[in-house]
Amino acid sequence: MNAIFTTPPRPFDVTALFPRLAPLARTATRLHPRPGSPTVHDSSVGGPLLWPADEPWPYCEEPHDRRAALRINSPDDIRLQRHVLAAAAERRHLDPEAPQRTREEQETWDLIAAGRPWFDGPIPLVPVAQLYSRDIHFPCPSDADLLQVLWCPFDHEMAHPKTALFWRSSATVTDVLETPPEPPIVQDGGYLPEPCLFSPEQVTDYPNPSELSEELRDQLDDMSHWETIDPARYSMYADDPGELYLNNLSTAPGWKTGGWTRWSPTDPVDRSCPECGTEEVPLLTIASSEWDGGSATWIAEEDRTTPAPHHLGAKDGNFTLIDITGGNNLQLHVCPSSPYHPHFELLQ
């Protein structure tokens, strides 16, 4: 695990204003991924997996669209590009007048910019996340204590990477695959996670307004219900208190397990399990950022006082360097009857 991160208390207790929200509270676990050097025994983003040596590595056999990528690069190209960016950031931090890139770095950059030839064949999946139940609370089958999430680093029919979930008992893995195959090319650098460790923290989620009753939504939009609150706490939302609830009081942003579904920009859609019909529940949110301009109250206290370093060119809060179709989240839902049933992917 990484250092401790603490979400500030919500601006006020929303259930004191709207008591009917109290029974709808759900526990979510914010994961707070930060750059690190995970091992196969750690819960992580983009780290090595506790993968059995005698189990075949999964591949995506579906066709991939070369037109979807602006430039074709290999994982090593992207890592080298990130190294060049980090070196430049460090150099210019020490000397603001230093060149953006050295001659050698520029030559490397130009080679990467030239791209790679297209590869038309099965693509090895990329490790996205590994979660041990000893570290993180999430819906887990009784015969497993480890969840491994991989994806194909190309857009599929829903314009996002296609994910695969693997549940296993860590105690049964005695011989670990040391060198998993890597895809020869990826569609985008945002589909190659930067290795990070987690800092789990439990918080309380409330439903997105679109999942509330019409009566409760009307109450949220009624200014008279907010008059007991210090106006300074919601002045920027004075014309739309519903946005105050949406951005600061309902669903926590960023990487998390559990909680409520973070609907935006679409309205709720059917999440029925294709195998048994049970409504699937949030398992894991894979986020392009820990916060955005509308959710600044969720920034961890530690990030306010001692901001964690991030890569040059990455937006604030994007420590994993994942970027899903322009900064969206990919929320994975599982069937509460059995996590082994097909899971549901939601791009928001």
Tab-separated table of C-alpha atoms in Angstrom:
chain	number	residue	atom	x	y	z
A	1	MET	CA	0.000	0.000	0.000
A	2	ASN	CA	0.963	3.588	-0.530
A	3	ALA	CA	0.851	6.625	1.753
A	4	ILE	CA	-2.399	7.584	3.486
A	5	PHE	CA	-4.818	9.933	1.714
A	6	THR	CA	-7.802	11.518	3.404
A	7	THR	CA	-10.926	12.882	1.735
A	8	PRO	CA	-12.062	16.147	3.369
A	9	PRO	CA	-15.441	16.006	5.133
A	10	ARG	CA	-18.315	16.929	2.859
A	11	PRO	CA	-19.214	20.641	3.008
A	12	PHE	CA	-22.171	19.684	5.217
A	13	ASP	CA	-24.334	16.697	6.175
A	14	VAL	CA	-26.727	16.331	3.285
A	15	THR	CA	-28.916	13.872	5.216
A	16	ALA	CA	-29.661	16.588	7.773
A	17	LEU	CA	-31.283	18.573	4.963
A	18	PHE	CA	-32.761	15.557	3.187
A	19	PRO	CA	-33.359	12.725	5.706
A	20	ARG	CA	-34.765	10.474	2.991
A	21	LEU	CA	-31.253	10.169	1.565
A	22	ALA	CA	-29.938	8.456	4.710
A	23	PRO	CA	-31.210	4.935	3.869
A	24	LEU	CA	-29.634	5.256	0.415
A	25	ALA	CA	-26.078	5.683	1.704
A	26	ARG	CA	-23.530	3.185	0.386
A	27	THR	CA	-19.920	2.641	1.334
A	28	ALA	CA	-17.412	3.195	-1.450
A	29	THR	CA	-13.655	2.712	-1.261
A	30	ARG	CA	-11.608	5.438	-2.889
A	31	LEU	CA	-8.364	3.849	-4.076
A	32	HIS	CA	-6.156	6.962	-4.469
A	33	PRO	CA	-3.628	5.399	-6.897
A	34	ARG	CA	-0.210	7.044	-6.813
A	35	PRO	CA	2.989	6.198	-8.755
A	36	GLY	CA	4.983	3.388	-7.186
A	37	SER	CA	6.769	0.093	-7.781
A	38	PRO	CA	4.200	-2.637	-7.131
A	39	THR	CA	5.019	-6.337	-7.003
A	40	VAL	CA	2.781	-9.303	-7.785
A	41	HIS	CA	1.802	-9.341	-4.112
A	42	ASP	CA	0.466	-5.772	-4.121
A	43	SER	CA	-2.882	-4.288	-5.016
A	44	SER	CA	-2.033	-1.961	-7.873
A	45	VAL	CA	-2.760	-0.236	-11.158
A	46	GLY	CA	-0.631	-1.322	-14.110
A	47	GLY	CA	1.609	-3.492	-11.950
A	48	PRO	CA	2.696	-7.108	-12.388
A	49	LEU	CA	-0.002	-9.705	-11.784
A	50	LEU	CA	0.047	-12.805	-9.636
A	51	TRP	CA	-0.550	-14.866	-12.762
A	52	PRO	CA	-0.031	-18.639	-12.711
A	53	ALA	CA	2.864	-19.727	-14.909
A	54	ASP	CA	0.830	-22.650	-16.267
A	55	GLU	CA	-2.202	-20.522	-17.226
A	56	PRO	CA	-2.302	-19.120	-20.774
A	57	TRP	CA	-2.146	-15.347	-21.011
A	58	PRO	CA	-5.359	-13.884	-22.458
A	59	TYR	CA	-5.410	-12.366	-25.946
A	60	CYS	CA	-7.969	-10.306	-27.820
A	61	GLU	CA	-8.843	-12.187	-31.004
A	62	GLU	CA	-11.229	-9.545	-32.370
A	63	PRO	CA	-10.291	-7.288	-35.300
A	64	HIS	CA	-8.831	-3.858	-34.486
A	65	ASP	CA	-9.327	-0.649	-36.416
A	66	ARG	CA	-6.055	1.011	-37.420
A	67	ARG	CA	-7.971	4.195	-38.270
A	68	ALA	CA	-8.845	4.688	-34.578
A	69	ALA	CA	-5.223	5.490	-33.663
A	70	LEU	CA	-3.544	8.787	-34.486
A	71	ARG	CA	-0.167	7.082	-34.216
A	72	ILE	CA	0.782	3.450	-33.658
A	73	ASN	CA	3.294	2.893	-30.853
A	74	SER	CA	4.550	0.007	-28.767
A	75	PRO	CA	4.340	-0.051	-24.946
A	76	ASP	CA	8.111	0.513	-24.815
A	77	ASP	CA	7.726	3.577	-27.056
A	78	ILE	CA	5.194	5.047	-24.651
A	79	ARG	CA	7.338	4.315	-21.591
A	80	LEU	CA	10.332	5.936	-23.277
A	81	GLN	CA	8.245	8.964	-24.185
A	82	ARG	CA	7.147	9.283	-20.554
A	83	HIS	CA	10.780	9.033	-19.455
A	84	VAL	CA	11.725	11.887	-21.799
A	85	LEU	CA	8.880	14.004	-20.428
A	86	ALA	CA	9.859	13.276	-16.825
A	87	ALA	CA	13.519	14.118	-17.498
A	88	ALA	CA	12.504	17.403	-19.107
A	89	ALA	CA	10.246	18.277	-16.178
A	90	GLU	CA	13.031	17.610	-13.681
A	91	ARG	CA	15.581	19.584	-15.709
A	92	ARG	CA	13.312	22.603	-16.106
A	93	HIS	CA	12.389	22.449	-12.434
A	94	LEU	CA	16.080	22.898	-11.575
A	95	ASP	CA	16.664	25.412	-14.350
A	96	PRO	CA	13.618	27.123	-15.940
A	97	GLU	CA	15.871	28.264	-18.803
A	98	ALA	CA	16.954	24.722	-19.666
A	99	PRO	CA	15.953	23.374	-23.096
A	100	GLN	CA	12.675	21.506	-23.411
A	101	ARG	CA	14.601	18.529	-24.789
A	102	THR	CA	18.253	17.659	-25.259
A	103	ARG	CA	19.462	16.701	-28.730
A	104	GLU	CA	19.403	13.012	-27.780
A	105	GLU	CA	15.907	13.344	-26.331
A	106	GLN	CA	14.677	15.087	-29.469
A	107	GLU	CA	16.060	12.300	-31.641
A	108	THR	CA	14.290	9.753	-29.449
A	109	TRP	CA	11.102	11.799	-29.598
A	110	ASP	CA	11.226	11.972	-33.386
A	111	LEU	CA	11.670	8.212	-33.673
A	112	ILE	CA	8.658	7.623	-31.414
A	113	ALA	CA	6.605	10.173	-33.361
A	114	ALA	CA	7.256	8.217	-36.555
A	115	GLY	CA	5.177	5.386	-35.118
A	116	ARG	CA	5.242	1.645	-35.708
A	117	PRO	CA	3.911	-0.501	-38.534
A	118	TRP	CA	0.442	-1.902	-38.057
A	119	PHE	CA	0.115	-5.345	-36.504
A	120	ASP	CA	-2.841	-7.385	-37.687
A	121	GLY	CA	-3.193	-10.267	-35.260
A	122	PRO	CA	-4.239	-11.287	-31.731
A	123	ILE	CA	-3.332	-8.695	-29.092
A	124	PRO	CA	-2.145	-9.704	-25.596
A	125	LEU	CA	-4.276	-8.039	-22.936
A	126	VAL	CA	-2.735	-5.337	-20.741
A	127	PRO	CA	-2.831	-5.523	-16.913
A	128	VAL	CA	-4.997	-2.672	-15.619
A	129	ALA	CA	-5.585	-3.442	-11.945
A	130	GLN	CA	-5.045	-6.081	-9.295
A	131	LEU	CA	-7.069	-5.976	-6.074
A	132	TYR	CA	-6.528	-8.177	-3.020
A	133	SER	CA	-9.539	-8.451	-0.718
A	134	ARG	CA	-7.214	-8.165	2.294
A	135	ASP	CA	-6.484	-4.584	1.207
A	136	ILE	CA	-9.696	-3.391	-0.436
A	137	HIS	CA	-13.381	-4.031	0.107
A	138	PHE	CA	-15.181	-5.141	-3.055
A	139	PRO	CA	-17.753	-7.780	-4.053
A	140	CYS	CA	-15.765	-10.992	-4.100
A	141	PRO	CA	-16.821	-14.628	-4.563
A	142	SER	CA	-16.308	-16.933	-1.595
A	143	ASP	CA	-13.637	-18.973	-3.366
A	144	ALA	CA	-11.444	-15.990	-4.339
A	145	ASP	CA	-9.488	-13.228	-2.641
A	146	LEU	CA	-7.968	-11.625	-5.734
A	147	LEU	CA	-9.439	-9.721	-8.669
A	148	GLN	CA	-7.369	-9.073	-11.787
A	149	VAL	CA	-8.605	-6.672	-14.467
A	150	LEU	CA	-7.051	-6.644	-17.935
A	151	TRP	CA	-8.092	-4.943	-21.157
A	152	CYS	CA	-7.407	-4.850	-24.842
A	153	PRO	CA	-5.580	-1.532	-25.534
A	154	PHE	CA	-7.865	-0.740	-28.484
A	155	ASP	CA	-11.348	0.702	-28.697
A	156	HIS	CA	-14.097	-1.767	-29.374
A	157	GLU	CA	-17.764	-1.311	-30.222
A	158	MET	CA	-18.403	1.088	-27.302
A	159	ALA	CA	-15.334	3.279	-28.006
A	160	HIS	CA	-13.369	2.130	-24.990
A	161	PRO	CA	-11.032	-0.751	-24.143
A	162	LYS	CA	-12.711	-4.116	-23.691
A	163	THR	CA	-12.080	-5.512	-20.198
A	164	ALA	CA	-11.667	-9.026	-18.844
A	165	LEU	CA	-12.034	-10.022	-15.172
A	166	PHE	CA	-10.180	-12.881	-13.518
A	167	TRP	CA	-11.039	-14.075	-9.999
A	168	ARG	CA	-8.616	-16.337	-8.199
A	169	SER	CA	-7.402	-17.585	-4.840
A	170	SER	CA	-3.930	-16.161	-4.328
A	171	ALA	CA	-2.916	-19.134	-2.152
A	172	THR	CA	-3.200	-21.471	-5.127
A	173	VAL	CA	-0.664	-19.516	-7.206
A	174	THR	CA	2.726	-20.961	-6.317
A	175	ASP	CA	4.581	-20.498	-9.609
A	176	VAL	CA	4.184	-16.995	-11.076
A	177	LEU	CA	4.504	-16.080	-14.748
A	178	GLU	CA	7.607	-13.886	-14.815
A	179	THR	CA	7.421	-12.313	-18.276
A	180	PRO	CA	3.878	-11.924	-19.599
A	181	PRO	CA	3.526	-11.098	-23.306
A	182	GLU	CA	2.955	-7.464	-24.254
A	183	PRO	CA	1.013	-6.127	-27.220
A	184	PRO	CA	3.299	-5.162	-30.113
A	185	ILE	CA	1.231	-1.976	-30.542
A	186	VAL	CA	-1.423	-0.068	-28.605
A	187	GLN	CA	-4.014	2.369	-29.858
A	188	ASP	CA	-3.188	5.132	-27.396
A	189	GLY	CA	-0.769	5.866	-24.558
A	190	GLY	CA	-3.788	6.478	-22.339
A	191	TYR	CA	-4.545	2.769	-22.525
A	192	LEU	CA	-1.201	1.822	-20.951
A	193	PRO	CA	-1.449	2.410	-17.168
A	194	GLU	CA	1.488	3.838	-15.242
A	195	PRO	CA	2.331	1.499	-12.308
A	196	CYS	CA	0.682	2.793	-9.138
A	197	LEU	CA	0.000	1.601	-5.608
A	198	PHE	CA	-3.326	2.126	-3.855
A	199	SER	CA	-4.213	3.960	-0.648
A	200	PRO	CA	-7.723	2.685	0.104
A	201	GLU	CA	-10.103	4.927	2.026
A	202	GLN	CA	-13.770	4.289	2.751
A	203	VAL	CA	-16.232	7.111	2.047
A	204	THR	CA	-20.011	7.427	1.787
A	205	ASP	CA	-21.759	7.610	-1.575
A	206	TYR	CA	-25.305	8.762	-2.296
A	207	PRO	CA	-27.190	8.162	-5.550
A	208	ASN	CA	-26.809	10.281	-8.632
A	209	PRO	CA	-29.851	12.591	-8.901
A	210	SER	CA	-31.079	10.605	-11.900
A	211	GLU	CA	-31.563	7.574	-9.639
A	212	LEU	CA	-33.622	9.465	-7.043
A	213	SER	CA	-37.381	9.722	-6.939
A	214	GLU	CA	-38.926	12.696	-8.722
A	215	GLU	CA	-40.046	14.098	-5.377
A	216	LEU	CA	-36.544	13.977	-3.918
A	217	ARG	CA	-35.058	15.527	-7.065
A	218	ASP	CA	-37.543	18.378	-6.772
A	219	GLN	CA	-36.470	18.900	-3.164
A	220	LEU	CA	-32.819	19.070	-4.195
A	221	ASP	CA	-33.659	21.778	-6.739
A	222	ASP	CA	-35.717	23.805	-4.260
A	223	MET	CA	-33.594	26.643	-2.832
A	224	SER	CA	-35.717	26.823	0.316
A	225	HIS	CA	-34.251	23.498	1.458
A	226	TRP	CA	-30.727	24.962	1.357
A	227	GLU	CA	-31.378	28.200	3.254
A	228	THR	CA	-30.005	26.907	6.556
A	229	ILE	CA	-26.562	26.392	4.985
A	230	ASP	CA	-23.907	29.092	5.056
A	231	PRO	CA	-24.166	30.613	1.547
A	232	ALA	CA	-20.366	30.716	1.313
A	233	ARG	CA	-20.411	26.923	1.130
A	234	TYR	CA	-22.490	26.805	-2.010
A	235	SER	CA	-22.323	30.283	-3.508
A	236	MET	CA	-21.016	29.020	-6.863
A	237	TYR	CA	-24.079	26.768	-7.078
A	238	ALA	CA	-26.599	29.397	-5.948
A	239	ASP	CA	-28.509	29.119	-9.209
A	240	ASP	CA	-28.411	25.326	-9.320
A	241	PRO	CA	-28.226	23.542	-5.951
A	242	GLY	CA	-28.788	20.253	-7.753
A	243	GLU	CA	-25.278	20.621	-9.192
A	244	LEU	CA	-23.959	21.131	-5.663
A	245	TYR	CA	-25.380	17.750	-4.722
A	246	LEU	CA	-24.192	16.092	-7.926
A	247	ASN	CA	-20.581	17.306	-7.755
A	248	ASN	CA	-19.881	17.409	-4.030
A	249	LEU	CA	-22.368	15.344	-2.044
A	250	SER	CA	-23.338	12.242	-4.020
A	251	THR	CA	-20.786	9.969	-5.729
A	252	ALA	CA	-17.053	10.207	-5.064
A	253	PRO	CA	-14.927	10.726	-8.201
A	254	GLY	CA	-11.792	8.858	-9.180
A	255	TRP	CA	-10.767	5.225	-8.823
A	256	LYS	CA	-13.033	3.414	-6.389
A	257	THR	CA	-14.820	0.178	-5.608
A	258	GLY	CA	-18.481	-0.124	-4.683
A	259	GLY	CA	-20.675	2.881	-4.014
A	260	TRP	CA	-23.206	4.204	-6.496
A	261	THR	CA	-22.936	4.479	-10.267
A	262	ARG	CA	-21.616	7.868	-11.405
A	263	TRP	CA	-24.021	8.713	-14.259
A	264	SER	CA	-22.836	11.450	-16.582
A	265	PRO	CA	-23.455	12.441	-19.298
A	266	THR	CA	-25.986	9.663	-19.966
A	267	ASP	CA	-29.079	8.771	-17.967
A	268	PRO	CA	-29.282	5.410	-16.200
A	269	VAL	CA	-29.492	2.389	-18.454
A	270	ASP	CA	-30.475	-1.200	-17.828
A	271	ARG	CA	-27.730	-3.163	-16.022
A	272	SER	CA	-29.488	-6.510	-15.867
A	273	CYS	CA	-27.190	-9.508	-15.719
A	274	PRO	CA	-27.436	-11.257	-19.108
A	275	GLU	CA	-27.288	-14.630	-17.357
A	276	CYS	CA	-29.801	-14.283	-14.501
A	277	GLY	CA	-31.465	-10.866	-14.857
A	278	THR	CA	-30.284	-9.487	-11.488
A	279	GLU	CA	-29.328	-5.809	-11.567
A	280	GLU	CA	-25.545	-5.563	-11.566
A	281	VAL	CA	-23.803	-3.366	-8.982
A	282	PRO	CA	-20.665	-1.181	-9.181
A	283	LEU	CA	-17.476	-3.176	-8.781
A	284	LEU	CA	-14.636	-0.910	-9.924
A	285	THR	CA	-14.405	2.564	-11.416
A	286	ILE	CA	-11.385	3.003	-13.692
A	287	ALA	CA	-10.962	6.767	-13.795
A	288	SER	CA	-9.054	9.106	-16.081
A	289	SER	CA	-8.604	11.506	-13.146
A	290	GLU	CA	-9.047	11.629	-9.381
A	291	TRP	CA	-10.990	14.874	-9.670
A	292	ASP	CA	-12.034	17.557	-12.132
A	293	GLY	CA	-13.045	21.203	-12.033
A	294	GLY	CA	-16.466	20.416	-10.622
A	295	SER	CA	-15.341	18.009	-7.898
A	296	ALA	CA	-12.482	19.883	-6.231
A	297	THR	CA	-13.954	19.359	-2.755
A	298	TRP	CA	-13.013	15.672	-3.118
A	299	ILE	CA	-9.280	16.406	-3.484
A	300	ALA	CA	-7.473	14.599	-0.660
A	301	GLU	CA	-6.130	16.729	2.174
A	302	GLU	CA	-2.614	15.489	1.455
A	303	ASP	CA	-2.848	16.557	-2.186
A	304	ARG	CA	-3.730	20.070	-1.042
A	305	THR	CA	-0.806	20.436	1.345
A	306	THR	CA	1.853	18.361	-0.449
A	307	PRO	CA	0.800	17.722	-4.034
A	308	ALA	CA	2.061	14.417	-5.396
A	309	PRO	CA	4.258	14.743	-8.497
A	310	HIS	CA	2.738	13.847	-11.828
A	311	HIS	CA	4.070	13.475	-15.328
A	312	LEU	CA	4.661	16.502	-17.501
A	313	GLY	CA	1.659	17.027	-19.723
A	314	ALA	CA	-0.720	14.985	-17.549
A	315	LYS	CA	-3.648	16.846	-16.094
A	316	ASP	CA	-3.886	17.343	-12.340
A	317	GLY	CA	-5.208	14.255	-10.630
A	318	ASN	CA	-4.219	11.844	-13.414
A	319	PHE	CA	-1.577	9.737	-11.687
A	320	THR	CA	-2.206	6.517	-13.607
A	321	LEU	CA	-1.869	8.269	-17.006
A	322	ILE	CA	-4.985	6.418	-18.130
A	323	ASP	CA	-7.097	8.519	-20.481
A	324	ILE	CA	-10.304	6.871	-21.634
A	325	THR	CA	-11.830	8.572	-24.686
A	326	GLY	CA	-11.101	12.126	-23.634
A	327	GLY	CA	-11.099	11.852	-19.860
A	328	ASN	CA	-14.051	9.568	-19.155
A	329	ASN	CA	-14.472	6.838	-16.566
A	330	LEU	CA	-15.023	3.158	-17.251
A	331	GLN	CA	-17.232	1.654	-14.557
A	332	LEU	CA	-17.358	-2.123	-14.214
A	333	HIS	CA	-20.465	-3.694	-12.697
A	334	VAL	CA	-20.891	-7.291	-11.527
A	335	CYS	CA	-23.827	-9.495	-10.723
A	336	PRO	CA	-24.425	-9.722	-6.947
A	337	SER	CA	-25.710	-13.273	-7.446
A	338	SER	CA	-22.352	-14.350	-8.876
A	339	PRO	CA	-19.332	-12.244	-9.880
A	340	TYR	CA	-18.564	-15.027	-12.365
A	341	HIS	CA	-21.538	-13.984	-14.484
A	342	PRO	CA	-20.711	-11.650	-17.417
A	343	HIS	CA	-19.864	-8.158	-16.191
A	344	PHE	CA	-21.209	-4.858	-17.476
A	345	GLU	CA	-19.077	-1.939	-18.745
A	346	LEU	CA	-20.307	1.637	-18.517
A	347	LEU	CA	-18.487	4.571	-20.106
A	348	GLN	CA	-19.233	7.837	-18.255
